[in-house]
XYZ file of C-alpha atoms in Angstrom:
118
model
C 122.268 27.595 95.279
C 120.685 30.990 95.937
C 121.501 32.888 99.039
C 118.637 33.369 101.538
C 116.497 36.438 100.752
C 117.666 38.492 103.706
C 121.250 37.110 103.826
C 123.275 39.068 106.261
C 120.769 41.993 106.378
C 119.926 43.405 109.809
C 116.075 43.873 110.233
C 114.666 45.863 113.065
C 111.257 44.549 114.328
C 108.826 46.806 116.012
C 105.891 44.814 117.370
C 104.017 44.793 120.670
C 102.150 41.513 120.446
C 104.554 38.825 121.692
C 103.351 35.811 119.576
C 103.343 37.928 116.407
C 106.677 39.413 117.225
C 108.161 35.813 117.544
C 106.507 34.653 114.376
C 108.057 37.563 112.498
C 111.491 37.077 114.081
C 111.554 33.466 113.236
C 110.442 34.126 109.662
C 113.100 36.740 109.116
C 115.907 34.443 110.765
C 114.771 31.609 108.378
C 115.234 33.981 105.534
C 118.764 34.789 106.557
C 118.063 38.090 108.325
C 119.869 39.226 111.564
C 116.903 40.443 113.759
C 117.283 43.416 115.858
C 114.590 43.243 118.567
C 111.718 42.647 118.658
C 110.883 46.022 120.317
C 107.486 47.008 121.749
C 108.395 50.720 122.123
C 109.488 53.363 119.716
C 112.115 54.661 122.102
C 113.894 51.189 122.432
C 113.725 50.791 118.653
C 115.141 54.206 117.877
C 118.050 53.474 120.368
C 118.823 50.211 118.476
C 119.397 51.811 115.165
C 121.040 51.488 112.638
C 119.434 48.637 110.613
C 119.305 47.679 106.997
C 115.596 47.485 106.973
C 112.658 47.260 109.299
C 109.176 45.676 109.932
C 106.951 48.100 111.815
C 103.627 47.568 113.479
C 101.682 50.842 113.494
C 99.485 50.349 116.620
C 101.543 50.009 119.777
C 99.748 49.631 122.974
C 96.633 51.188 121.494
C 98.205 54.139 119.820
C 99.197 54.869 116.264
C 102.881 55.301 115.996
C 104.801 56.715 113.054
C 107.902 58.383 114.711
C 110.187 55.403 113.909
C 108.931 55.281 110.197
C 109.653 59.075 109.979
C 113.210 58.500 111.280
C 113.872 55.552 109.014
C 112.679 57.533 106.019
C 114.927 60.439 106.844
C 117.911 57.894 107.092
C 116.811 56.243 103.671
C 116.285 52.895 105.533
C 113.597 50.705 103.818
C 110.763 49.430 105.864
C 107.521 47.587 105.633
C 104.472 48.362 107.787
C 102.561 45.374 109.275
C 99.246 45.841 110.838
C 95.784 44.359 111.499
C 94.296 47.791 110.441
C 93.681 48.782 106.836
C 96.431 50.771 105.087
C 93.960 53.611 104.918
C 95.271 54.509 108.562
C 98.701 55.528 107.129
C 99.371 59.158 107.095
C 99.724 60.558 103.529
C 103.537 60.884 103.889
C 103.669 57.068 104.274
C 100.886 56.004 101.990
C 103.454 54.859 99.309
C 105.206 52.433 101.654
C 104.909 48.641 101.497
C 102.010 47.430 103.747
C 101.478 43.853 104.943
C 98.088 43.109 106.459
C 98.055 40.763 109.419
C 97.710 37.888 109.502
C 100.517 38.063 107.110
C 101.868 35.343 104.701
C 105.576 34.677 105.109
C 106.260 34.770 101.562
C 104.544 38.141 101.245
C 106.499 39.853 104.032
C 109.793 38.496 102.766
C 109.112 39.482 99.236
C 108.251 43.096 100.426
C 111.371 43.324 102.281
C 113.476 41.967 99.400
C 111.923 44.504 97.031
C 112.328 47.363 99.488
C 116.096 46.580 99.900
C 116.802 46.942 96.158
């Protein structure tokens, strides 16, 4: 039998919408991940590092946030953006990153994380 997709991987979650955060955390846990968070502020998420990978909302409390993405990139930590906005809002430096449009499909998000962790 195959191991869960995220078996024993720590996944940091940055999401300011409670119900979406719960959905993501439940999904990650069901896929075998160890969830760190969810966090609704970049400062709290930064303080919780390290992580094996991350799922990042880009609009927190009405402001676009890329500070955590920049830090994760510096550290070589894979991550997936999740947003209700179009990927065109990503700055050029992150345009190549996996992007999951909300509302997301669970298989889509898990597949993106699995690929990013390779």
